[in-house]
Amino acid sequence: MKKIVAFNLALTIVLAGFFCFSGIKPAGAALSSNASADVVIGQPNMTSNSENQGGSVSASNLSMPRNPFHDGNKFFMVDSVNNRVLVYNSIPTSNNASADVVIGQPNMTSNSENQGGSPAANTLNSPSAVFSDGSRLFICDSENNRVLVYNSIPTSNNASADVVIGQSDMASSSENQGTTVAANTMFLPTSIFFDGKKLFVSDWQNQRILIFNSVPSANNASADVVIGQPNMTSNSENQGGSPGANTLYYPNGVWGNGKKLFVADQWNQRVLIYNSIPTSNNASADVVIGQPNMTSNSENQGGSVAANTMLFPTHIFPYGPKLVVLDSANSRVLVFDTIPTVNNASADSVIGQANLVSGGVNQTNDESTPVANGLFIPRGVIVASQKLIVGDFYNNRALIYNSFGPQWAINKNKSQILSGGEKMKVKTNKVEFSGKNAEYKKGRVRIVVDGVSKKVAKIGKSGKWSAKFTLKGSSVKNIIIRYYDSKRNLQTNSETYAVGINRGSLNLATLEKKSFSGEGDSVADQNTEAVQNHSKLKGSAAKER
């Protein structure tokens, strides 16, 4: 019988006593506004910011880094001007850490574009983003106008990609393949996200987001759906007119949380939220942040920096009920405690600035004097292992804040809805799960605890299922929820969560997504500030993105 593999937002859950077992912090231990970073990557200390530390490229240097990523195991850093992606075997815990593996270069001391020659399967030219599902690696190789797919995570330097998207072969790099925009072409792609089934690419210069219904296994694949344009052969800014709910203007970051899709619409000075994943071209967004409505796009809404304004936002990261937005040219990270459901929402806290009405680089507009609590037009943000990690682009460093806090807190006898729509409840001696997935009606849900099948629940005709089992104490347990269709075919698992349990506390559990795994086992003067930041952003094409 042919195995049917279809995506479901299934999950692995690690249960750990956070006070004495795992070090997971209790609910409430979250990062506050204007916090200082704890660890710096790419520099010897928090007050240095020279490219490659003022010398030659090495395993510990960075030059305009962007888009950090963690897959629950390895940590990745896009070192854009050094034309490489660095792989660290774990998230660094001390300053100036050295990477373990380099992609795009033959060694740690080389940094030429395309290794000094023509594009190939093992070269990069100003990469901008990296993503891993725990088994594969995806890189936006921006100025080669392509996305590279590595079928396994490289463990040695100078690895070659297996598949190229956006070009006909590994030796080509022309914008839109030297012709006109089409479903299989790209022009400066900047961001990539994989939800376990669909692949999303921000095609920056083509003013669109491309959706591939599955990860391409052969070169030169065509996208299935486009956002921001009416069709696959159009690429005008705001579709040749004014901004609307269905238009984009140099979109940058793209990300999802299993249900919603988020796009940093960079030059429209806004973040768009789609309440469901678009399945047809030219879809309209449902909510806008950074603007009062879908037809406005003024920088900082035509005024000064505020909790509800943006200046060239570039990246977003949904974190449980929270939304983290990188408001790049305001040199700050905005944190929304709940994902906005109405237009023009205000952020609740800020990182990189003293308050929500400031936007100076390094907090003082002194470009040469970085500080531990400041940022200089950052690029890329992610939360991993309860750490906030920011690519501090113009400071030539990445900053790690150790105490961002958990995604969710589950109060006694209360249910928590997870990213995939499943509910979790922690009781005195039991754990309960329930959900609804009509796609797998009459199938099964199997819960595995420490590698042993613990509970099997039937999925009803409506798609509903529930399961509960005894789990005493605060010991460490690994729990996997696996879905099977009506023909007993195991469906693809995708996300990993960390759950800390303290049975003596009102907050019985905290949850955090740990990785994205294909197997489910790992996932001063505001006008002056605006002018300075705006001019910085409008530099070279590589820096601009």
Coordinates of C-alpha atoms in Angstrom, one line a residue:
M1 CA 0.0 0.0 0.0
K2 CA 1.4 3.4 -1.0
K3 CA 2.3 5.5 2.0
I4 CA 0.6 8.9 2.0
V5 CA 2.6 11.5 3.7
A6 CA 0.7 14.7 4.6
F7 CA 1.6 17.5 6.9
N8 CA 0.0 18.0 10.3
L9 CA 1.2 20.3 13.0
A10 CA 2.0 17.4 15.3
L11 CA 4.6 17.8 18.0
T12 CA 7.1 16.4 20.3
I13 CA 6.8 17.6 23.9
V14 CA 9.6 17.5 26.4
L15 CA 8.3 17.6 30.0
A16 CA 10.8 18.8 32.6
G17 CA 10.7 20.2 36.2
F18 CA 12.0 23.7 35.5
F19 CA 13.2 24.5 39.0
C20 CA 15.5 21.5 39.7
F21 CA 15.7 19.5 36.5
S22 CA 16.0 21.5 33.3
G23 CA 16.7 25.1 34.1
I24 CA 13.5 26.1 32.2
K25 CA 12.4 29.4 33.8
P26 CA 8.9 29.7 35.4
A27 CA 6.2 31.7 33.8
G28 CA 6.8 35.4 34.3
A29 CA 10.6 35.3 34.0
A30 CA 10.5 37.2 30.7
L31 CA 12.7 39.7 29.1
S32 CA 11.8 43.3 29.9
S33 CA 12.0 46.4 27.8
N34 CA 15.5 47.9 27.2
A35 CA 17.2 44.7 28.3
S36 CA 20.9 44.1 27.7
A37 CA 22.1 41.2 25.8
D38 CA 24.0 38.4 27.6
V39 CA 26.2 37.0 24.8
V40 CA 27.6 38.5 21.6
I41 CA 28.7 36.5 18.5
G42 CA 31.1 38.0 16.0
Q43 CA 32.8 40.5 18.4
P44 CA 35.1 40.1 21.4
N45 CA 32.8 42.2 23.6
M46 CA 29.7 44.3 23.6
T47 CA 31.4 47.6 22.7
S48 CA 33.1 46.5 19.5
N49 CA 31.5 46.5 16.0
S50 CA 34.2 46.4 13.3
E51 CA 33.6 44.2 10.3
N52 CA 35.5 40.9 10.8
Q53 CA 36.8 42.5 14.0
G54 CA 38.9 44.9 12.0
G55 CA 41.0 42.1 10.4
S56 CA 40.7 39.1 8.2
V57 CA 37.7 36.7 8.1
S58 CA 37.8 33.8 10.6
A59 CA 35.5 31.3 12.4
S60 CA 34.6 33.9 15.0
N61 CA 34.2 37.0 12.8
L62 CA 31.1 38.4 11.1
S63 CA 30.4 41.0 8.5
M64 CA 26.8 42.2 8.4
P65 CA 25.1 39.1 9.8
R66 CA 21.5 38.4 9.4
N67 CA 18.7 36.0 10.1
P68 CA 20.0 33.7 12.9
F69 CA 18.2 30.3 13.1
H70 CA 18.1 27.4 15.5
D71 CA 16.6 24.0 14.6
G72 CA 16.5 22.6 18.1
N73 CA 20.0 21.2 17.7
K74 CA 22.3 23.4 15.6
F75 CA 22.5 27.1 15.4
F76 CA 22.9 28.9 12.1
M77 CA 24.1 32.4 11.2
V78 CA 24.0 34.1 7.8
D79 CA 27.2 36.0 7.4
S80 CA 26.1 37.9 4.4
V81 CA 29.1 40.1 3.3
N82 CA 31.4 37.2 4.0
N83 CA 29.3 35.2 1.5
R84 CA 28.7 32.3 3.8
V85 CA 26.5 30.6 6.3
L86 CA 28.0 29.5 9.6
V87 CA 26.9 26.5 11.6
Y88 CA 27.4 26.2 15.3
N89 CA 26.9 22.8 17.0
S90 CA 24.9 24.7 19.7
I91 CA 23.8 28.2 20.6
P92 CA 26.9 30.0 21.9
T93 CA 27.0 30.7 25.6
S94 CA 30.1 32.9 25.7
N95 CA 31.3 35.9 23.6
N96 CA 33.2 35.6 20.4
A97 CA 32.4 31.9 19.8
S98 CA 33.8 30.2 16.8
A99 CA 31.6 28.4 14.3
D100 CA 32.1 24.7 13.6
V101 CA 31.2 24.4 9.9
V102 CA 31.1 26.9 7.0
I103 CA 28.8 26.7 4.0
G104 CA 29.6 28.6 0.8
Q105 CA 33.4 28.8 1.4
P106 CA 36.1 26.2 1.3
N107 CA 37.3 27.2 4.8
M108 CA 36.9 29.7 7.6
T109 CA 39.4 32.2 6.2
S110 CA 37.8 32.7 2.8
N111 CA 35.0 35.1 1.9
S112 CA 34.9 35.8 -1.8
E113 CA 31.6 36.0 -3.7
N114 CA 31.0 32.6 -5.3
Q115 CA 34.5 31.6 -4.1
G116 CA 36.1 34.0 -6.5
G117 CA 34.5 32.4 -9.6
S118 CA 31.1 31.5 -11.0
P119 CA 28.1 30.3 -9.1
A120 CA 28.1 26.6 -8.3
A121 CA 26.4 24.1 -5.9
N122 CA 28.9 25.0 -3.2
T123 CA 29.1 28.8 -3.5
L124 CA 27.1 31.7 -2.1
N125 CA 26.8 35.4 -3.0
S126 CA 25.3 37.7 -0.3
P127 CA 23.1 35.1 1.3
S128 CA 20.2 36.5 3.3
A129 CA 18.4 33.8 5.2
V130 CA 18.7 30.2 6.4
F131 CA 16.1 27.7 7.6
S132 CA 16.3 24.1 8.7
D133 CA 13.6 21.5 9.5
G134 CA 16.1 19.5 11.5
S135 CA 17.0 17.3 8.5
R136 CA 17.2 19.6 5.5
L137 CA 18.7 23.0 5.1
F138 CA 17.4 25.9 3.0
I139 CA 19.5 29.0 2.1
C140 CA 18.3 32.2 0.3
D141 CA 21.3 32.9 -1.9
S142 CA 20.1 36.4 -2.7
E143 CA 22.5 37.8 -5.2
N144 CA 22.6 34.5 -7.1
N145 CA 18.8 34.9 -7.3
R146 CA 18.1 31.4 -6.0
V147 CA 17.2 29.3 -3.0
L148 CA 19.5 26.3 -2.3
V149 CA 18.2 23.0 -0.7
Y150 CA 20.6 20.7 1.1
N151 CA 19.0 17.3 1.7
S152 CA 21.0 16.9 4.9
I153 CA 22.6 19.3 7.3
P154 CA 26.2 19.9 6.2
T155 CA 28.8 18.6 8.8
S156 CA 31.9 19.6 6.9
N157 CA 33.0 22.8 5.1
N158 CA 32.2 23.6 1.5
A159 CA 29.2 21.3 1.1
S160 CA 27.2 21.3 -2.1
A161 CA 23.5 21.9 -2.4
D162 CA 21.3 19.2 -3.9
V163 CA 18.5 21.3 -5.4
V164 CA 18.2 24.9 -6.7
I165 CA 15.0 26.9 -6.9
G166 CA 14.8 30.0 -9.0
Q167 CA 17.4 28.9 -11.5
S168 CA 17.6 26.2 -14.1
D169 CA 20.9 24.8 -12.8
M170 CA 23.6 25.4 -10.2
A171 CA 25.7 27.4 -12.6
S172 CA 23.1 30.1 -13.3
S173 CA 22.4 33.2 -11.3
S174 CA 20.6 35.8 -13.5
E175 CA 17.8 37.9 -12.2
N176 CA 14.5 36.2 -13.3
Q177 CA 16.7 33.8 -15.3
G178 CA 17.6 36.6 -17.6
T179 CA 14.1 36.9 -18.9
T180 CA 10.8 38.1 -17.3
V181 CA 9.3 37.2 -14.0
A182 CA 7.6 33.8 -13.9
A183 CA 6.6 31.1 -11.5
N184 CA 10.1 29.6 -11.6
T185 CA 12.2 32.7 -11.3
M186 CA 13.5 34.9 -8.5
F187 CA 15.0 38.3 -8.0
L188 CA 16.9 38.8 -4.8
P189 CA 15.0 36.4 -2.5
T190 CA 15.4 37.5 1.2
S191 CA 13.6 35.1 3.5
I192 CA 12.4 31.5 3.7
F193 CA 10.1 29.5 5.9
F194 CA 9.0 25.8 5.8
D195 CA 6.0 24.7 7.8
G196 CA 6.5 21.0 7.4
K197 CA 4.6 20.8 4.1
K198 CA 4.8 24.1 2.2
L199 CA 7.8 26.3 1.4
F200 CA 7.5 30.0 1.5
V201 CA 10.0 32.4 -0.1
S202 CA 10.1 36.2 0.0
D203 CA 11.0 37.2 -3.6
W204 CA 12.0 40.7 -2.6
Q205 CA 12.7 42.5 -5.9
N206 CA 9.7 40.8 -7.5
Q207 CA 7.4 42.3 -4.8
R208 CA 5.9 38.9 -3.9
I209 CA 5.8 35.9 -1.6
L210 CA 6.0 32.5 -3.4
I211 CA 4.4 29.4 -2.0
F212 CA 5.5 25.9 -3.0
N213 CA 3.0 23.2 -2.0
S214 CA 5.9 20.9 -1.3
V215 CA 9.7 21.1 -1.1
P216 CA 11.0 20.9 -4.7
S217 CA 13.1 17.8 -5.4
A218 CA 14.3 18.9 -8.8
N219 CA 15.9 22.1 -10.1
N220 CA 13.9 25.0 -11.5
A221 CA 10.6 24.2 -9.8
S222 CA 7.6 26.5 -10.2
A223 CA 5.7 28.0 -7.3
D224 CA 2.1 27.1 -6.8
V225 CA 0.7 30.3 -5.2
V226 CA 1.8 33.9 -5.2
I227 CA 1.0 36.6 -2.6
G228 CA 1.3 40.3 -3.5
Q229 CA 0.7 39.9 -7.2
P230 CA -2.4 39.0 -9.3
N231 CA -0.4 36.3 -11.1
M232 CA 3.0 34.7 -11.6
T233 CA 4.1 37.1 -14.4
S234 CA 3.6 40.4 -12.5
N235 CA 6.1 42.1 -10.2
S236 CA 5.1 45.8 -9.8
E237 CA 5.4 47.6 -6.5
N238 CA 2.0 47.6 -4.9
Q239 CA 0.8 46.2 -8.2
G240 CA 1.5 49.5 -9.9
G241 CA -0.8 51.5 -7.6
S242 CA -1.3 52.3 -4.0
P243 CA -0.9 49.9 -1.1
G244 CA -3.8 47.6 -0.3
A245 CA -4.5 44.4 1.6
N246 CA -3.4 42.4 -1.4
T247 CA -0.2 44.3 -2.4
L248 CA 3.4 44.2 -1.3
Y249 CA 6.4 46.6 -1.6
Y250 CA 9.7 44.9 -1.2
P251 CA 8.5 42.3 1.3
N252 CA 11.2 40.8 3.5
G253 CA 10.5 38.3 6.3
V254 CA 7.9 35.6 6.0
W255 CA 6.9 33.2 8.8
G256 CA 3.9 31.1 10.0
N257 CA 2.7 29.6 13.2
G258 CA 0.7 26.7 11.7
K259 CA -2.5 28.7 11.1
K260 CA -1.6 32.3 10.3
L261 CA 1.0 33.7 7.9
F262 CA 3.0 36.8 8.7
V263 CA 4.8 39.0 6.2
A264 CA 7.1 41.9 6.9
D265 CA 6.1 44.3 4.1
Q266 CA 9.3 46.3 4.4
W267 CA 8.8 49.4 2.2
N268 CA 5.1 49.7 3.1
Q269 CA 6.3 50.1 6.7
R270 CA 4.0 47.4 8.0
V271 CA 3.5 43.8 9.0
L272 CA 0.6 41.9 7.4
I273 CA -1.2 39.0 9.0
Y274 CA -3.1 36.4 7.0
N275 CA -5.5 34.5 9.2
S276 CA -5.1 31.4 7.1
I277 CA -2.5 30.2 4.7
P278 CA -3.4 31.6 1.2
T279 CA -4.2 28.9 -1.3
S280 CA -4.9 31.1 -4.3
N281 CA -3.1 34.0 -5.9
N282 CA -3.5 37.6 -4.8
A283 CA -4.9 36.9 -1.4
S284 CA -5.7 39.8 0.9
A285 CA -4.3 40.1 4.4
D286 CA -6.7 40.3 7.4
V287 CA -4.7 42.5 9.8
V288 CA -2.0 45.2 9.5
I289 CA 0.5 46.3 12.1
G290 CA 2.5 49.5 11.8
Q291 CA -0.3 51.4 9.9
P292 CA -3.8 52.5 10.8
N293 CA -5.2 50.7 7.7
M294 CA -4.4 48.7 4.6
T295 CA -4.0 51.8 2.4
S296 CA -1.4 53.7 4.3
N297 CA 2.4 53.3 4.2
S298 CA 4.1 56.4 5.7
E299 CA 7.3 55.9 7.6
N300 CA 6.3 55.9 11.3
Q301 CA 2.8 56.9 10.2
G302 CA 4.1 60.2 9.1
G303 CA 5.3 61.2 12.6
S304 CA 7.6 60.2 15.4
V305 CA 8.5 56.7 16.6
A306 CA 5.7 55.2 18.7
A307 CA 4.5 51.8 20.0
N308 CA 2.3 51.4 16.9
T309 CA 4.6 52.7 14.1
M310 CA 7.3 51.1 12.0
L311 CA 10.2 52.1 9.8
F312 CA 11.3 49.4 7.3
P313 CA 10.3 46.3 9.4
T314 CA 12.2 43.2 8.1
H315 CA 11.4 40.2 10.1
I316 CA 8.8 38.6 12.3
F317 CA 8.7 35.6 14.7
P318 CA 5.4 34.3 16.2
Y319 CA 6.1 32.8 19.6
G320 CA 3.1 31.2 21.1
P321 CA 0.6 33.9 21.8
K322 CA 3.3 36.6 21.2
L323 CA 4.5 38.2 18.1
V324 CA 8.1 39.5 17.8
V325 CA 8.7 42.1 15.1
L326 CA 12.1 43.4 13.9
D327 CA 11.5 47.2 13.3
S328 CA 14.8 47.5 11.6
A329 CA 15.3 51.2 10.7
N330 CA 14.0 52.1 14.1
S331 CA 16.8 49.8 15.5
R332 CA 14.5 47.9 17.8
V333 CA 12.6 44.7 18.4
L334 CA 8.9 45.1 19.2
V335 CA 7.2 42.5 21.3
F336 CA 3.4 42.1 21.2
D337 CA 2.1 40.0 24.1
T338 CA -0.7 38.8 22.0
I339 CA -0.9 38.4 18.2
P340 CA -2.8 41.4 17.0
T341 CA -6.3 40.8 15.7
V342 CA -7.1 44.4 14.7
N343 CA -5.2 47.0 12.7
N344 CA -2.7 49.4 14.2
A345 CA -2.0 47.5 17.4
S346 CA 0.7 48.9 19.8
A347 CA 3.6 46.8 21.0
D348 CA 3.9 46.0 24.7
S349 CA 7.6 46.1 25.1
V350 CA 10.8 46.9 23.2
I351 CA 14.3 45.6 22.9
G352 CA 17.1 47.8 21.6
Q353 CA 15.6 51.1 22.8
A354 CA 15.0 52.7 26.2
N355 CA 11.3 53.1 25.5
L356 CA 8.7 52.8 22.7
V357 CA 9.2 56.4 21.5
S358 CA 12.9 56.1 20.7
G359 CA 14.6 54.9 17.5
G360 CA 18.2 55.9 17.5
V361 CA 21.0 53.5 16.4
N362 CA 22.8 52.2 19.4
Q363 CA 20.3 54.3 21.4
T364 CA 22.4 57.4 21.0
N365 CA 22.8 57.7 17.2
D366 CA 26.5 57.0 17.7
E367 CA 27.3 54.5 15.0
S368 CA 30.8 53.8 16.3
T369 CA 29.8 53.0 19.9
P370 CA 27.7 49.9 20.3
V371 CA 26.2 48.9 23.6
A372 CA 24.7 45.8 25.1
N373 CA 21.2 47.2 25.1
G374 CA 21.3 48.8 21.7
L375 CA 21.0 47.8 18.1
F376 CA 22.1 49.2 14.7
I377 CA 19.5 48.5 12.0
P378 CA 19.2 44.8 12.9
R379 CA 18.3 42.0 10.4
G380 CA 16.7 38.8 11.7
V381 CA 15.2 37.7 15.0
I382 CA 14.3 34.3 16.5
V383 CA 13.4 32.9 19.9
A384 CA 15.0 29.5 20.7
S385 CA 15.5 27.8 24.1
Q386 CA 13.8 30.8 25.6
K387 CA 16.6 33.0 24.2
L388 CA 16.0 36.0 22.0
I389 CA 18.6 36.1 19.2
V390 CA 19.0 39.1 17.0
G391 CA 21.2 39.7 13.9
D392 CA 22.6 43.1 14.7
F393 CA 23.5 43.9 11.1
Y394 CA 25.5 47.1 11.1
N395 CA 27.2 46.3 14.4
N396 CA 28.5 43.1 12.7
R397 CA 27.3 40.9 15.5
A398 CA 24.5 38.7 16.8
L399 CA 23.1 39.3 20.2
I400 CA 21.7 36.6 22.6
Y401 CA 19.3 37.6 25.4
N402 CA 19.1 34.6 27.7
S403 CA 15.8 35.2 29.4
F404 CA 13.0 36.0 26.9
G405 CA 10.7 33.6 28.7
P406 CA 8.3 30.8 27.8
Q407 CA 5.8 30.7 25.0
W408 CA 2.9 29.7 27.2
A409 CA 2.0 29.2 30.8
I410 CA -0.7 26.7 31.7
N411 CA -2.7 27.4 34.8
K412 CA -4.2 24.7 37.0
N413 CA -6.9 22.8 35.3
K414 CA -6.8 25.2 32.3
S415 CA -6.3 24.2 28.7
Q416 CA -3.7 25.7 26.4
I417 CA -4.1 25.7 22.7
L418 CA -0.9 24.9 20.9
S419 CA 0.2 26.0 17.5
G420 CA -1.4 23.1 15.7
G421 CA -4.7 23.7 17.4
E422 CA -4.3 20.8 19.9
K423 CA -5.2 21.5 23.5
M424 CA -3.1 20.5 26.5
K425 CA -4.2 20.4 30.1
V426 CA -2.0 19.5 33.1
K427 CA -3.8 18.1 36.2
T428 CA -2.5 16.8 39.5
N429 CA -1.4 13.4 38.3
K430 CA -2.6 13.5 34.6
V431 CA -1.9 15.1 31.3
E432 CA -4.8 15.5 28.8
F433 CA -4.7 16.2 25.1
S434 CA -7.4 16.9 22.6
G435 CA -7.8 18.2 19.1
K436 CA -9.7 18.3 15.9
N437 CA -8.4 17.4 12.4
A438 CA -11.0 16.5 9.8
E439 CA -8.2 15.7 7.3
Y440 CA -7.5 12.5 9.2
K441 CA -11.0 11.5 10.3
K442 CA -11.3 7.8 11.2
G443 CA -7.6 7.8 11.7
R444 CA -5.6 7.5 14.9
V445 CA -3.5 9.6 17.3
R446 CA -0.7 7.8 19.1
I447 CA 1.0 9.3 22.1
V448 CA 4.5 8.0 22.8
V449 CA 6.2 8.5 26.1
D450 CA 9.9 7.9 26.3
G451 CA 9.8 5.8 23.2
V452 CA 6.9 3.6 24.4
S453 CA 3.4 3.8 23.1
K454 CA 1.3 5.2 25.9
K455 CA -2.1 5.9 24.4
V456 CA -3.9 5.5 21.1
A457 CA -7.0 7.6 20.4
K458 CA -9.5 7.3 17.6
I459 CA -10.1 10.3 15.4
G460 CA -13.9 10.6 14.9
K461 CA -15.9 11.4 11.8
S462 CA -15.8 15.0 12.8
G463 CA -12.0 14.9 13.2
K464 CA -12.2 15.2 17.0
W465 CA -10.0 13.2 19.3
S466 CA -8.9 13.2 23.0
A467 CA -6.5 11.3 25.2
K468 CA -5.4 11.4 28.8
F469 CA -3.0 9.4 30.9
T470 CA -1.3 9.4 34.3
L471 CA 1.9 11.3 34.6
K472 CA 3.0 12.0 38.2
G473 CA 5.8 14.1 39.5
S474 CA 8.1 16.5 37.7
S475 CA 10.4 14.0 36.1
V476 CA 11.7 14.5 32.6
K477 CA 9.6 12.9 29.9
N478 CA 9.6 12.9 26.2
I479 CA 6.2 12.9 24.6
I480 CA 5.4 12.6 20.9
I481 CA 2.0 13.0 19.4
R482 CA 1.7 11.2 16.0
Y483 CA -1.1 11.3 13.5
Y484 CA -2.2 8.4 11.3
D485 CA -4.8 8.6 8.5
S486 CA -7.6 6.2 8.0
K487 CA -5.3 3.8 6.2
R488 CA -2.8 3.8 9.2
N489 CA -0.2 5.9 7.3
L490 CA 1.9 7.9 9.7
Q491 CA 1.7 11.6 8.9
T492 CA 4.6 14.0 8.9
N493 CA 5.4 15.5 12.3
S494 CA 6.8 19.0 12.5
E495 CA 7.3 20.9 15.7
T496 CA 8.9 20.4 19.0
Y497 CA 7.9 22.1 22.3
A498 CA 9.6 22.3 25.7
V499 CA 7.2 21.9 28.7
G500 CA 8.3 22.7 32.2
I501 CA 6.1 21.3 35.0
N502 CA 6.1 22.4 38.6
R503 CA 3.2 20.6 40.4
G504 CA 3.5 22.8 43.5
S505 CA 2.9 26.0 41.6
L506 CA -0.3 27.6 40.3
N507 CA 1.5 27.9 36.9
L508 CA 1.8 24.2 36.3
A509 CA 3.5 24.3 33.0
T510 CA 5.4 26.4 30.5
L511 CA 5.7 25.6 26.9
E512 CA 8.2 26.6 24.3
K513 CA 8.6 25.5 20.7
K514 CA 12.1 24.0 20.5
S515 CA 12.6 23.3 16.8
F516 CA 11.2 22.6 13.4
S517 CA 11.7 18.9 12.7
G518 CA 10.6 16.9 9.8
E519 CA 10.5 13.8 12.1
G520 CA 8.9 15.4 15.1
D521 CA 11.6 14.2 17.5
S522 CA 13.9 17.2 17.7
V523 CA 12.1 23.0 16.2
A524 CA 16.9 62.2 20.8
D525 CA 15.4 63.7 17.9
Q526 CA 13.0 61.5 16.1
N527 CA 13.3 63.3 12.8
T528 CA 17.1 63.0 12.9
E529 CA 16.8 59.4 13.8
A530 CA 14.4 58.7 10.9
V531 CA 16.6 60.5 8.4
Q532 CA 19.8 58.7 9.5
N533 CA 18.2 55.3 9.6
H534 CA 16.4 55.8 6.3
S535 CA 19.7 56.8 4.6
K536 CA 21.4 53.8 6.0
L537 CA 18.7 51.5 4.7
K538 CA 18.9 53.0 1.2
G539 CA 22.5 52.0 0.7
S540 CA 23.7 49.2 -1.5
A541 CA 21.3 46.5 -2.6
A542 CA 22.9 43.9 -0.3
K543 CA 22.6 46.2 2.7
E544 CA 19.2 47.5 1.7
R545 CA 17.6 44.1 2.1

